[in-house]
CSV table of C-alpha atoms in Angstrom, one decimal:
chain,number,residue,atom,x,y,z
F,1,MET,CA,-14.1,15.0,-4.7
F,2,VAL,CA,-15.1,15.1,-1.0
F,3,ILE,CA,-16.8,11.7,-1.1
F,4,THR,CA,-14.0,9.9,-2.9
F,5,CYS,CA,-11.2,11.6,-0.9
F,6,VAL,CA,-12.9,10.7,2.4
F,7,ALA,CA,-13.4,7.1,1.3
F,8,GLY,CA,-9.9,6.8,0.1
F,9,PHE,CA,-8.6,8.3,3.3
F,10,MET,CA,-10.5,5.7,5.3
F,11,ALA,CA,-9.1,2.8,3.3
F,12,ALA,CA,-5.5,4.1,3.4
F,13,LEU,CA,-5.7,5.0,7.1
F,14,ASP,CA,-6.5,1.4,8.0
F,15,ASN,CA,-3.1,0.2,6.6
F,16,LEU,CA,-1.2,1.7,9.5
F,17,VAL,CA,-3.7,3.0,12.1
F,18,VAL,CA,-3.6,-0.4,13.8
F,19,THR,CA,0.2,-0.5,14.3
F,20,THR,CA,0.4,1.7,17.4
F,21,ALA,CA,-2.7,-0.1,18.9
F,22,LEU,CA,-1.1,-3.5,18.7
F,23,PRO,CA,0.3,-3.6,22.3
F,24,ALA,CA,-3.2,-2.6,23.7
F,25,ILE,CA,-4.9,-5.2,21.5
F,26,ARG,CA,-2.4,-7.8,22.8
F,27,ASP,CA,-3.1,-6.9,26.4
F,28,ASP,CA,-6.9,-6.9,25.9
F,29,LEU,CA,-7.5,-9.8,23.6
F,30,GLY,CA,-4.4,-11.9,24.2
F,31,GLY,CA,-2.6,-13.7,21.4
F,32,GLY,CA,1.0,-14.0,20.4
F,33,LEU,CA,3.1,-12.5,17.7
F,34,ALA,CA,1.5,-14.5,14.9
F,35,ASP,CA,-2.0,-13.1,15.9
F,36,LEU,CA,-0.7,-9.6,15.8
F,37,GLU,CA,0.8,-10.2,12.4
F,38,TRP,CA,-2.5,-11.5,11.1
F,39,THR,CA,-4.3,-8.5,12.6
F,40,VAL,CA,-2.2,-6.4,10.1
F,41,SER,CA,-1.8,-8.8,7.2
F,42,ALA,CA,-5.5,-10.0,7.1
F,43,TYR,CA,-6.3,-6.5,5.9
F,44,THR,CA,-3.4,-5.9,3.5
F,45,LEU,CA,-3.6,-9.4,2.0
F,46,THR,CA,-7.3,-9.4,1.1
F,47,PHE,CA,-7.0,-5.8,0.0
F,48,ALA,CA,-4.1,-6.7,-2.3
F,49,VAL,CA,-5.4,-9.8,-4.0
F,50,LEU,CA,-8.9,-8.5,-4.6
F,51,LEU,CA,-8.0,-5.0,-5.7
F,52,LEU,CA,-8.0,-5.7,-9.5
F,53,PHE,CA,-11.0,-7.9,-9.1
F,54,GLY,CA,-12.9,-5.2,-7.3
F,55,ALA,CA,-12.1,-2.7,-10.0
F,56,ALA,CA,-13.3,-5.1,-12.7
F,57,LEU,CA,-16.6,-5.7,-10.8
F,58,GLY,CA,-17.2,-2.0,-10.7
F,59,ASP,CA,-16.5,-1.6,-14.4
F,60,ARG,CA,-18.9,-4.5,-15.2
F,61,TYR,CA,-21.8,-3.9,-12.8
F,62,GLY,CA,-21.6,-0.1,-12.2
F,63,ARG,CA,-18.9,1.9,-10.4
F,64,ARG,CA,-21.3,3.8,-8.1
F,65,ARG,CA,-23.1,0.6,-7.2
F,66,LEU,CA,-20.0,-1.4,-6.4
F,67,PHE,CA,-18.4,1.6,-4.6
F,68,SER,CA,-21.5,1.7,-2.3
F,69,VAL,CA,-21.2,-2.1,-1.8
F,70,GLY,CA,-17.6,-1.9,-0.9
F,71,LEU,CA,-18.2,1.1,1.4
F,72,GLY,CA,-21.0,-0.8,3.1
F,73,ILE,CA,-18.8,-3.9,3.6
F,74,PHE,CA,-16.0,-1.8,5.0
F,75,THR,CA,-18.3,0.0,7.4
F,76,VAL,CA,-19.9,-3.2,8.7
F,77,ALA,CA,-16.5,-4.9,9.1
F,78,SER,CA,-15.2,-1.9,11.0
F,79,ALA,CA,-18.1,-2.2,13.5
F,80,ALA,CA,-17.4,-6.0,13.7
F,81,ALA,CA,-13.7,-5.3,14.5
F,82,ALA,CA,-14.6,-2.8,17.2
F,83,LEU,CA,-17.0,-5.4,18.8
F,84,ALA,CA,-14.6,-8.3,18.4
F,85,PRO,CA,-14.6,-10.4,21.6
F,86,GLY,CA,-11.4,-12.2,20.7
F,87,ILE,CA,-8.3,-12.0,18.6
F,88,ASP,CA,-9.7,-14.5,16.0
F,89,SER,CA,-12.9,-12.6,15.4
F,90,LEU,CA,-10.8,-9.4,15.1
F,91,ILE,CA,-8.6,-11.0,12.4
F,92,ALA,CA,-11.8,-12.1,10.5
F,93,ALA,CA,-13.2,-8.6,10.7
F,94,ARG,CA,-9.9,-7.2,9.4
F,95,ALA,CA,-10.0,-9.6,6.5
F,96,LEU,CA,-13.6,-8.4,5.7
F,97,GLN,CA,-12.4,-4.8,5.9
F,98,GLY,CA,-9.9,-5.7,3.3
F,99,VAL,CA,-12.6,-7.0,1.0
F,100,GLY,CA,-14.6,-3.8,1.3
F,101,GLY,CA,-11.5,-1.7,0.8
F,102,ALA,CA,-10.5,-3.6,-2.3
F,103,ILE,CA,-13.9,-3.0,-3.9
F,104,MET,CA,-14.1,0.6,-2.8
F,105,MET,CA,-10.6,2.0,-3.2
F,106,PRO,CA,-9.9,1.5,-6.9
F,107,LEU,CA,-13.3,2.9,-7.9
F,108,THR,CA,-12.7,6.1,-6.0
F,109,MET,CA,-10.1,7.2,-8.6
F,110,THR,CA,-12.3,6.2,-11.5
F,111,LEU,CA,-15.4,7.9,-10.2
F,112,LEU,CA,-13.3,11.1,-9.5
F,113,THR,CA,-11.7,11.3,-12.9
F,114,THR,CA,-15.0,10.8,-14.7
F,115,ALA,CA,-16.7,13.5,-12.6
F,116,VAL,CA,-14.4,16.4,-13.4
F,117,PRO,CA,-13.3,18.1,-16.7
F,118,VAL,CA,-10.0,17.0,-18.2
F,119,ALA,CA,-8.5,20.4,-17.6
F,120,ARG,CA,-9.1,20.1,-13.8
F,121,ARG,CA,-8.1,16.5,-13.3
F,122,GLY,CA,-4.5,17.3,-12.4
F,123,ALA,CA,-5.5,19.6,-9.5
F,124,VAL,CA,-8.3,17.3,-8.3
F,125,LEU,CA,-6.1,14.2,-8.4
F,126,GLY,CA,-3.4,16.1,-6.5
F,127,VAL,CA,-5.9,16.7,-3.7
F,128,PHE,CA,-6.9,13.0,-3.8
F,129,GLY,CA,-3.2,12.0,-3.5
F,130,ALA,CA,-2.6,14.4,-0.7
F,131,ALA,CA,-5.5,12.9,1.3
F,132,ASN,CA,-4.1,9.4,0.9
F,133,GLY,CA,-0.6,10.6,1.8
F,134,LEU,CA,-2.1,12.3,4.9
F,135,ALA,CA,-3.8,9.0,5.9
F,136,VAL,CA,-0.5,7.1,5.7
F,137,ALA,CA,1.3,9.8,7.6
F,138,SER,CA,-1.3,10.2,10.4
F,139,GLY,CA,-2.1,6.5,10.7
F,140,PRO,CA,0.3,5.7,13.6
F,141,LEU,CA,-0.6,9.0,15.4
F,142,VAL,CA,-4.3,8.6,15.0
F,143,GLY,CA,-4.1,5.0,16.2
F,144,GLY,CA,-2.0,6.1,19.2
F,145,VAL,CA,-4.3,9.0,20.3
F,146,LEU,CA,-7.5,7.0,20.0
F,147,THR,CA,-6.0,4.0,21.8
F,148,GLU,CA,-4.6,6.0,24.7
F,149,HIS,CA,-7.4,8.5,25.3
F,150,LEU,CA,-10.4,6.3,24.4
F,151,SER,CA,-9.7,2.6,23.6
F,152,TRP,CA,-8.2,0.6,20.7
F,153,GLN,CA,-11.8,-0.2,19.6
F,154,TRP,CA,-12.2,3.5,18.5
F,155,ILE,CA,-9.7,3.1,15.6
F,156,PHE,CA,-12.5,1.0,14.1
F,157,TRP,CA,-15.5,2.8,15.5
F,158,LEU,CA,-14.2,6.0,13.7
F,159,ASN,CA,-15.0,4.5,10.3
F,160,VAL,CA,-18.7,3.7,11.1
F,161,PRO,CA,-20.3,7.2,11.3
F,162,VAL,CA,-18.2,8.3,8.3
F,163,GLY,CA,-19.3,5.3,6.3
F,164,LEU,CA,-22.9,5.8,7.2
F,165,LEU,CA,-22.7,9.5,6.1
F,166,LEU,CA,-21.0,8.7,2.8
F,167,LEU,CA,-23.5,6.0,1.7
F,168,PRO,CA,-26.5,8.3,1.1
F,169,LEU,CA,-24.1,11.0,-0.3
F,170,ALA,CA,-22.8,8.5,-2.8
F,171,ALA,CA,-26.3,7.6,-4.0
F,172,TRP,CA,-27.2,11.3,-4.2
F,173,ARG,CA,-24.1,12.9,-5.8
F,174,LEU,CA,-22.2,10.2,-7.7
F,175,ASN,CA,-23.1,9.4,-11.3
F,176,GLU,CA,-23.3,5.7,-12.4
F,177,SER,CA,-20.8,4.7,-15.0
F,178,TYR,CA,-19.6,1.5,-16.7
F,179,ALA,CA,-16.6,0.3,-18.7
F,180,PRO,CA,-17.2,-1.5,-22.0
F,181,ASP,CA,-15.9,-5.0,-22.3
F,182,ALA,CA,-14.8,-5.1,-18.6
F,183,ARG,CA,-12.6,-8.1,-17.5
F,184,ILE,CA,-13.5,-10.3,-14.6
F,185,ASP,CA,-10.8,-12.9,-14.1
F,186,VAL,CA,-12.1,-15.4,-11.5
F,187,PRO,CA,-9.5,-18.1,-12.0
F,188,GLY,CA,-6.6,-15.5,-11.8
F,189,THR,CA,-8.1,-14.1,-8.6
F,190,LEU,CA,-8.4,-17.5,-7.0
F,191,LEU,CA,-4.8,-18.5,-7.9
F,192,ALA,CA,-3.4,-15.3,-6.6
F,193,SER,CA,-5.4,-15.3,-3.4
F,194,GLY,CA,-4.6,-19.0,-2.6
F,195,GLY,CA,-0.9,-18.6,-3.5
F,196,LEU,CA,-0.3,-15.5,-1.4
F,197,PHE,CA,-2.4,-16.8,1.5
F,198,GLY,CA,-0.3,-20.0,1.6
F,199,ILE,CA,3.0,-18.2,1.6
F,200,VAL,CA,2.0,-15.6,4.2
F,201,TYR,CA,0.5,-18.4,6.4
F,202,GLY,CA,3.7,-20.3,6.3
F,203,LEU,CA,5.9,-17.3,7.1
F,204,ILE,CA,3.7,-16.2,10.0
F,205,ASN,CA,3.1,-19.7,11.6
F,206,GLY,CA,6.6,-21.1,10.9
F,207,HIS,CA,8.0,-20.1,14.3
F,208,VAL,CA,4.8,-21.4,16.1
F,209,GLU,CA,4.2,-24.7,14.4
F,210,GLY,CA,7.7,-25.5,13.2
F,211,TRP,CA,9.2,-24.8,9.8
F,212,THR,CA,9.1,-28.5,8.9
F,213,SER,CA,5.5,-29.1,10.0
F,214,ALA,CA,3.0,-30.2,7.4
F,215,PRO,CA,0.8,-27.1,7.5
F,216,VAL,CA,3.7,-24.7,7.2
F,217,LEU,CA,5.5,-26.7,4.4
F,218,GLY,CA,2.2,-27.2,2.7
F,219,GLY,CA,1.4,-23.5,2.8
F,220,LEU,CA,4.8,-22.5,1.5
F,221,VAL,CA,5.1,-25.1,-1.3
F,222,GLY,CA,1.4,-25.0,-2.2
F,223,GLY,CA,1.5,-21.2,-2.3
F,224,ALA,CA,4.5,-21.1,-4.5
F,225,LEU,CA,2.9,-23.6,-6.9
F,226,LEU,CA,-0.3,-21.6,-7.1
F,227,LEU,CA,1.6,-18.4,-7.8
F,228,ALA,CA,3.5,-20.2,-10.6
F,229,ALA,CA,0.1,-21.2,-12.0
F,230,PHE,CA,-1.0,-17.6,-11.7
F,231,VAL,CA,2.0,-16.5,-13.8
F,232,ARG,CA,1.3,-19.1,-16.4
F,233,HIS,CA,-2.4,-18.0,-16.4
F,234,GLY,CA,-1.2,-14.5,-17.1
F,235,ILE,CA,0.8,-15.7,-20.1
F,236,VAL,CA,-1.6,-18.1,-21.8
F,237,SER,CA,-5.0,-16.6,-20.9
F,238,ALA,CA,-6.7,-14.3,-23.3
F,239,ARG,CA,-8.1,-12.0,-20.6
F,240,PRO,CA,-6.0,-12.3,-17.4
F,241,MET,CA,-6.3,-9.8,-14.6
F,242,LEU,CA,-2.5,-9.2,-14.8
F,243,PRO,CA,-1.1,-9.8,-18.3
F,244,MET,CA,2.5,-11.0,-18.0
F,245,ARG,CA,3.4,-9.3,-21.2
F,246,LEU,CA,3.5,-6.0,-19.3
F,247,PHE,CA,6.7,-7.2,-17.6
F,248,ARG,CA,8.5,-7.3,-20.9
F,249,ASP,CA,9.0,-3.5,-20.3
F,250,ARG,CA,12.0,-2.8,-18.2
F,251,ALA,CA,10.5,0.2,-16.5
F,252,PHE,CA,7.3,-1.7,-15.6
F,253,THR,CA,9.3,-4.6,-14.2
F,254,GLY,CA,11.8,-2.4,-12.4
F,255,ILE,CA,9.3,-0.2,-10.6
F,256,ASN,CA,7.1,-3.1,-9.6
F,257,ILE,CA,9.9,-5.1,-8.2
F,258,ALA,CA,11.2,-2.0,-6.4
F,259,GLY,CA,7.7,-1.4,-5.0
F,260,VAL,CA,7.3,-4.9,-3.6
F,261,LEU,CA,10.7,-4.9,-2.0
F,262,MET,CA,10.3,-1.4,-0.6
F,263,PHE,CA,7.0,-2.2,1.0
F,264,LEU,CA,8.4,-5.4,2.3
F,265,GLY,CA,11.1,-3.6,4.2
F,266,MET,CA,9.1,-0.6,5.2
F,267,PHE,CA,5.8,-2.2,6.4
F,268,GLY,CA,7.6,-5.0,8.3
F,269,SER,CA,9.8,-2.4,10.0
F,270,ILE,CA,7.0,-0.1,11.0
F,271,PHE,CA,5.1,-3.1,12.4
F,272,LEU,CA,8.0,-3.8,14.8
F,273,LEU,CA,9.2,-0.2,15.4
F,274,SER,CA,5.8,1.0,16.5
F,275,GLN,CA,5.8,-1.7,19.2
F,276,PHE,CA,9.4,-1.0,20.1
F,277,PHE,CA,8.6,2.5,21.1
F,278,GLN,CA,6.0,1.2,23.5
F,279,ASN,CA,7.2,-2.2,24.7
F,280,ALA,CA,10.9,-1.4,24.9
F,281,LEU,CA,11.1,2.3,25.5
F,282,GLY,CA,7.9,2.7,27.5
F,283,TYR,CA,6.2,5.4,25.5
F,284,SER,CA,2.5,5.8,25.5
F,285,PRO,CA,0.6,5.1,22.2
F,286,THR,CA,0.2,8.8,21.5
F,287,GLU,CA,3.9,9.4,22.3
F,288,ALA,CA,4.8,6.6,20.0
F,289,GLY,CA,2.7,7.9,17.2
F,290,LEU,CA,4.2,11.4,17.5
F,291,ARG,CA,7.7,10.0,17.4
F,292,MET,CA,7.0,8.2,14.2
F,293,LEU,CA,5.9,11.4,12.4
F,294,PRO,CA,9.4,12.5,11.2
F,295,TRP,CA,9.3,9.2,9.1
F,296,THR,CA,5.7,8.9,8.1
F,297,ALA,CA,4.9,12.5,7.5
F,298,MET,CA,8.0,13.4,5.5
F,299,PRO,CA,6.4,12.6,2.1
F,300,LEU,CA,4.0,15.5,2.7
F,301,LEU,CA,6.9,17.9,2.7
F,302,VAL,CA,9.4,16.3,0.3
F,303,ALA,CA,7.0,14.9,-2.4
F,304,PRO,CA,6.5,18.1,-4.3
F,305,VAL,CA,10.3,18.6,-4.5
F,306,ALA,CA,10.7,15.0,-5.7
F,307,GLY,CA,8.1,15.6,-8.4
F,308,VAL,CA,10.0,18.6,-9.7
F,309,LEU,CA,13.3,16.7,-9.6
F,310,SER,CA,11.8,13.8,-11.5
F,311,ASP,CA,10.5,16.1,-14.2
F,312,ARG,CA,14.0,17.7,-14.6
F,313,ILE,CA,16.3,14.7,-14.4
F,314,GLY,CA,14.1,11.7,-14.9
F,315,GLY,CA,12.4,9.3,-12.6
F,316,ARG,CA,15.2,6.7,-12.2
F,317,PRO,CA,17.8,8.7,-10.3
F,318,VAL,CA,15.1,10.0,-7.9
F,319,VAL,CA,13.6,6.6,-7.3
F,320,VAL,CA,17.0,4.9,-6.8
F,321,THR,CA,18.2,7.7,-4.4
F,322,GLY,CA,15.0,7.5,-2.4
F,323,LEU,CA,15.3,3.7,-2.0
F,324,ALA,CA,18.9,4.0,-1.1
F,325,LEU,CA,18.1,6.6,1.6
F,326,GLN,CA,15.2,4.4,2.9
F,327,ALA,CA,17.6,1.4,3.2
F,328,ALA,CA,20.1,3.7,5.0
F,329,GLY,CA,17.5,4.8,7.4
F,330,LEU,CA,16.6,1.2,8.4
F,331,ALA,CA,20.3,0.4,8.7
F,332,LEU,CA,20.7,3.4,11.1
F,333,PHE,CA,17.9,2.1,13.2
F,334,ALA,CA,19.6,-1.3,13.4
F,335,LEU,CA,22.9,0.3,14.4
F,336,VAL,CA,21.6,2.4,17.3
F,337,LEU,CA,18.7,0.5,18.8
F,338,ALA,CA,19.2,-0.5,22.4
F,339,PRO,CA,16.9,-0.9,25.4
F,340,ASP,CA,17.9,2.6,26.7
F,341,VAL,CA,18.4,4.4,23.4
F,342,SER,CA,17.4,8.1,23.4
F,343,TYR,CA,14.9,9.6,21.0
F,344,PRO,CA,17.4,12.1,19.6
F,345,ALA,CA,19.7,9.2,18.7
F,346,LEU,CA,16.8,7.8,16.6
F,347,LEU,CA,16.0,11.1,14.8
F,348,PRO,CA,18.6,10.7,12.0
F,349,ALA,CA,17.2,7.3,11.0
F,350,LEU,CA,13.6,8.6,11.1
F,351,LEU,CA,14.5,11.7,8.9
F,352,VAL,CA,16.7,9.8,6.4
F,353,GLY,CA,14.0,7.1,6.0
F,354,GLY,CA,11.3,9.6,5.7
F,355,VAL,CA,13.1,11.6,2.9
F,356,GLY,CA,13.8,8.3,1.1
F,357,MET,CA,10.2,7.2,1.2
F,358,ALA,CA,9.1,10.6,-0.1
F,359,LEU,CA,11.6,10.5,-3.0
F,360,PHE,CA,10.3,7.1,-4.0
F,361,PHE,CA,6.5,7.7,-4.0
F,362,ALA,CA,6.5,10.9,-6.0
F,363,PRO,CA,8.1,9.8,-9.3
F,364,ALA,CA,7.1,6.1,-9.0
F,365,MET,CA,3.7,6.6,-10.5
F,366,ASN,CA,5.1,8.7,-13.4
F,367,VAL,CA,7.6,5.9,-14.2
F,368,LEU,CA,4.8,3.3,-14.1
F,369,MET,CA,2.4,5.3,-16.3
F,370,SER,CA,5.0,5.9,-18.9
F,371,SER,CA,5.8,2.2,-19.2
F,372,VAL,CA,2.4,1.1,-20.5
F,373,ARG,CA,0.4,1.8,-23.6
F,374,PRO,CA,-2.5,4.3,-23.6
F,375,GLY,CA,-5.6,2.6,-22.2
F,376,GLU,CA,-3.6,0.3,-19.9
F,377,GLU,CA,-3.0,2.9,-17.2
F,378,GLY,CA,-5.8,1.7,-14.9
F,379,MET,CA,-4.6,-1.9,-15.1
F,380,ALA,CA,-1.0,-0.9,-14.5
F,381,SER,CA,-1.9,1.3,-11.5
F,382,GLY,CA,-4.1,-1.5,-10.0
F,383,ALA,CA,-1.4,-4.1,-10.4
F,384,ASN,CA,1.2,-1.8,-8.9
F,385,ASN,CA,-0.9,-1.0,-5.9
F,386,ALA,CA,-1.8,-4.7,-5.4
F,387,LEU,CA,1.9,-5.8,-5.7
F,388,ARG,CA,3.0,-3.2,-3.1
F,389,GLU,CA,0.3,-4.3,-0.7
F,390,VAL,CA,1.5,-7.9,-1.2
F,391,GLY,CA,5.0,-6.7,-0.3
F,392,GLY,CA,3.6,-5.2,2.9
F,393,ALA,CA,1.9,-8.4,3.9
F,394,LEU,CA,5.1,-10.4,3.2
F,395,GLY,CA,7.2,-7.9,5.1
F,396,VAL,CA,5.1,-8.2,8.2
F,397,ALA,CA,5.3,-12.0,8.0
F,398,ALA,CA,9.0,-12.3,7.1
F,399,LEU,CA,10.4,-9.7,9.5
F,400,GLY,CA,8.0,-11.0,12.2
F,401,ALA,CA,9.5,-14.5,11.7
F,402,VAL,CA,13.0,-13.2,12.1
F,403,PHE,CA,12.0,-11.2,15.2
F,404,ALA,CA,10.4,-14.3,16.7
F,405,ALA,CA,13.4,-16.5,15.9
F,406,GLN,CA,15.9,-14.1,17.5
F,407,GLY,CA,14.0,-12.4,20.3
F,408,GLY,CA,10.4,-11.8,21.5
F,409,TYR,CA,8.3,-9.8,24.0
F,410,GLY,CA,10.0,-11.0,27.2
F,411,SER,CA,11.9,-7.8,28.1
F,412,PRO,CA,13.3,-4.7,26.3
F,413,ARG,CA,16.6,-6.6,25.9
F,414,VAL,CA,14.9,-9.6,24.3
F,415,PHE,CA,12.8,-7.3,22.1
F,416,VAL,CA,16.0,-5.5,20.8
F,417,ASP,CA,17.6,-8.9,20.2
F,418,GLY,CA,14.8,-9.7,17.8
F,419,ILE,CA,14.2,-6.4,16.1
F,420,VAL,CA,17.8,-5.6,15.2
F,421,PRO,CA,18.3,-8.6,12.8
F,422,ALA,CA,14.8,-8.0,11.4
F,423,LEU,CA,15.7,-4.4,10.6
F,424,TRP,CA,18.8,-5.6,8.8
F,425,ILE,CA,16.7,-7.8,6.7
F,426,GLY,CA,14.4,-4.9,6.0
F,427,ALA,CA,17.3,-2.7,5.0
F,428,ALA,CA,18.6,-5.4,2.7
F,429,ALA,CA,15.2,-5.7,1.0
F,430,VAL,CA,15.0,-2.0,0.4
F,431,GLY,CA,18.6,-2.0,-0.8
F,432,LEU,CA,17.7,-4.7,-3.4
F,433,ALA,CA,14.8,-2.4,-4.3
F,434,ALA,CA,17.3,0.3,-5.2
F,435,LEU,CA,19.1,-2.2,-7.4
F,436,ALA,CA,15.8,-3.1,-9.1
F,437,GLY,CA,15.3,0.6,-9.7
F,438,LEU,CA,18.4,0.6,-11.9
F,439,LEU,CA,16.4,-1.6,-14.4
F,440,ILE,CA,14.3,1.5,-15.2
F,441,PRO,CA,15.7,3.0,-18.5
F,442,GLY,CA,17.1,6.4,-18.1
F,443,THR,CA,14.3,8.9,-18.9
F,444,ARG,CA,15.2,11.1,-21.8
F,445,ARG,CA,14.1,14.7,-21.2
F,446,THR,CA,11.7,15.9,-23.9
F,447,ASP,CA,13.5,17.9,-26.6
F,448,ARG,CA,11.7,21.0,-27.7
F,449,THR,CA,12.7,20.3,-31.3
F,450,GLU,CA,11.6,16.7,-31.2
F,451,PRO,CA,9.0,15.9,-33.9
F,452,ALA,CA,5.7,14.5,-32.7
F,453,ALA,CA,4.6,12.7,-35.9
F,454,ASP,CA,1.3,11.4,-34.6
F,455,TRP,CA,0.0,14.7,-33.4
F,456,GLU,CA,-2.6,16.6,-35.6
F,457,PRO,CA,-3.3,20.3,-35.2
F,458,GLN,CA,-7.0,20.9,-34.4
F,459,GLY,CA,-8.9,21.9,-37.5
F,460,GLN,CA,-6.2,20.6,-39.9
F,461,GLU,CA,-7.0,16.9,-39.9
F,462,ASP,CA,-6.0,16.6,-43.6
F,463,GLU,CA,-2.5,17.9,-43.0
F,464,ARG,CA,-0.5,15.1,-41.4
F,465,GLN,CA,2.8,16.9,-41.2
F,466,PRO,CA,5.0,16.5,-38.1
F,467,VAL,CA,4.6,19.5,-35.8
F,468,THR,CA,7.6,20.8,-33.8
F,469,VAL,CA,6.9,20.7,-30.0
C-alpha cells in the first residue's frame, strides 16, 4: 500500500505542482505563453494517450516489471526536467515524465488490489484515493513553497530520491502478476496520440503562427481526421484499446463527456488563475498556493459527504449539482476579477468551485463502474482517466488561446482582459458538462425486496431459487 500510494501521489502531484512555478520558469528560461502551455500539456497529453497502453503492457509483460520501468522513466525524466537548460528541453522532459507516469499509474491500482484480501480492498483503496486527492489538493501549494524557498527545479528534484527509494522496495515487496489474454493495441495508440497532438498543437500555436497557417491548420484538420480514424478503429477492430460499444450505454457516455468538459474548464482555469495571483495581484508563489487551497483542498472535506449522498439519492443528481456549482464558481471568478481585486472577494468563487469539484469526483467513479459489465471495470476506469486528462490538455490549450487573443502578460490590466473571457469559456464548458450529466439514467435505489435471481447461496448450488435481498 505504501509503495503504490507514494508512486500514485508522485504522478498525480505532477499534474498541478508546476502551475504555481510557471512565472518563475518563465523568468528563468524565457519563452512565451505557448511554451508555458506545453510545459503543462506535454505531461498531461502523453500521460493521457499512453495510459491504456501502459496498463496493457503491464498485463502482458508483468505488472511489477512494467511498474518499475515506468517508475524509472519518471524518476530519470524528473532529474532531466530539473537540469533543463532551456524551455524546449524542459518540455521534452515533461513529455518523458508523462510516458513514465502512464506506465506506472494504472499499474499501481492493479498491484494494490491483487495484494490485499477482498474483504480489505475497500479500506485500502480508500487510502489510495485519499493519497491521490491530497496530491491534487497540495500541488499548487507544494509547487509554490518549493519555488519560493528553494527554486522551481526542486518541484522535479523532489521526485528523484523518492523514485530511487521506491525502485528497490518494489523489487523486494511487490509480487509479479500477469493478465491472461492482455490487449496491446498499437494502431489505436498511434491514432489517438497523433490526433490529440495535432489538435493541441493547433490550439496552442494558433495565436503564435496564425490560425490560417499551414502548420496550425494541418494540425487541427489532421488531428481531427486521425481521431475520426481512431473512433472507426474502435468500432471495427476486434481488440481495440477503447471499444466504441461502451458508449452505447447512456451512463458511460454521460459521465465521460462530463469528465472531459469538466477537466477542460477546470484545468484551463487553474493554469491561468495560478498565474493571475502572482502576475496580476503580486502574491509570492507560496501565497498563491495557499490562496488556491479553498478550491483544490475542498474535495478532502466534502467527498465523504458526497459519497453518502450518492448512495442515498443516486449519482446523477450529485454529479449534476457538483458540475453546476463548479460552473458557477468559474462564473463568479469572471465577474469579480480586476487588477486590484481583494482576496475576500475571491473566496466565494473558490469555495463554490471547490464544493462543486468535490461533489463531482466522489460519485463519478460509482456511476462509471455501474455502467459496464463485470470484467470491464479496468478498461472503463482507464478510459475515463485518459479522457479526463485529454480534457485537461485541451483546456490549457483552448483557454490559453482565448487569453492570448484578448490579453497577455503586459500588465495586470492586460492580464485581466485576457483571463476574464477565458474563464467564461471555462464556465460554459463545465455548464455543458452538467447538461451531459443529465444523460446519466436516474439511479434506482436498491429495493430490499428485489429478487436477485442470479445469486446462489453458498453450499446450496443445486437450489437456484431467487433469494430476497
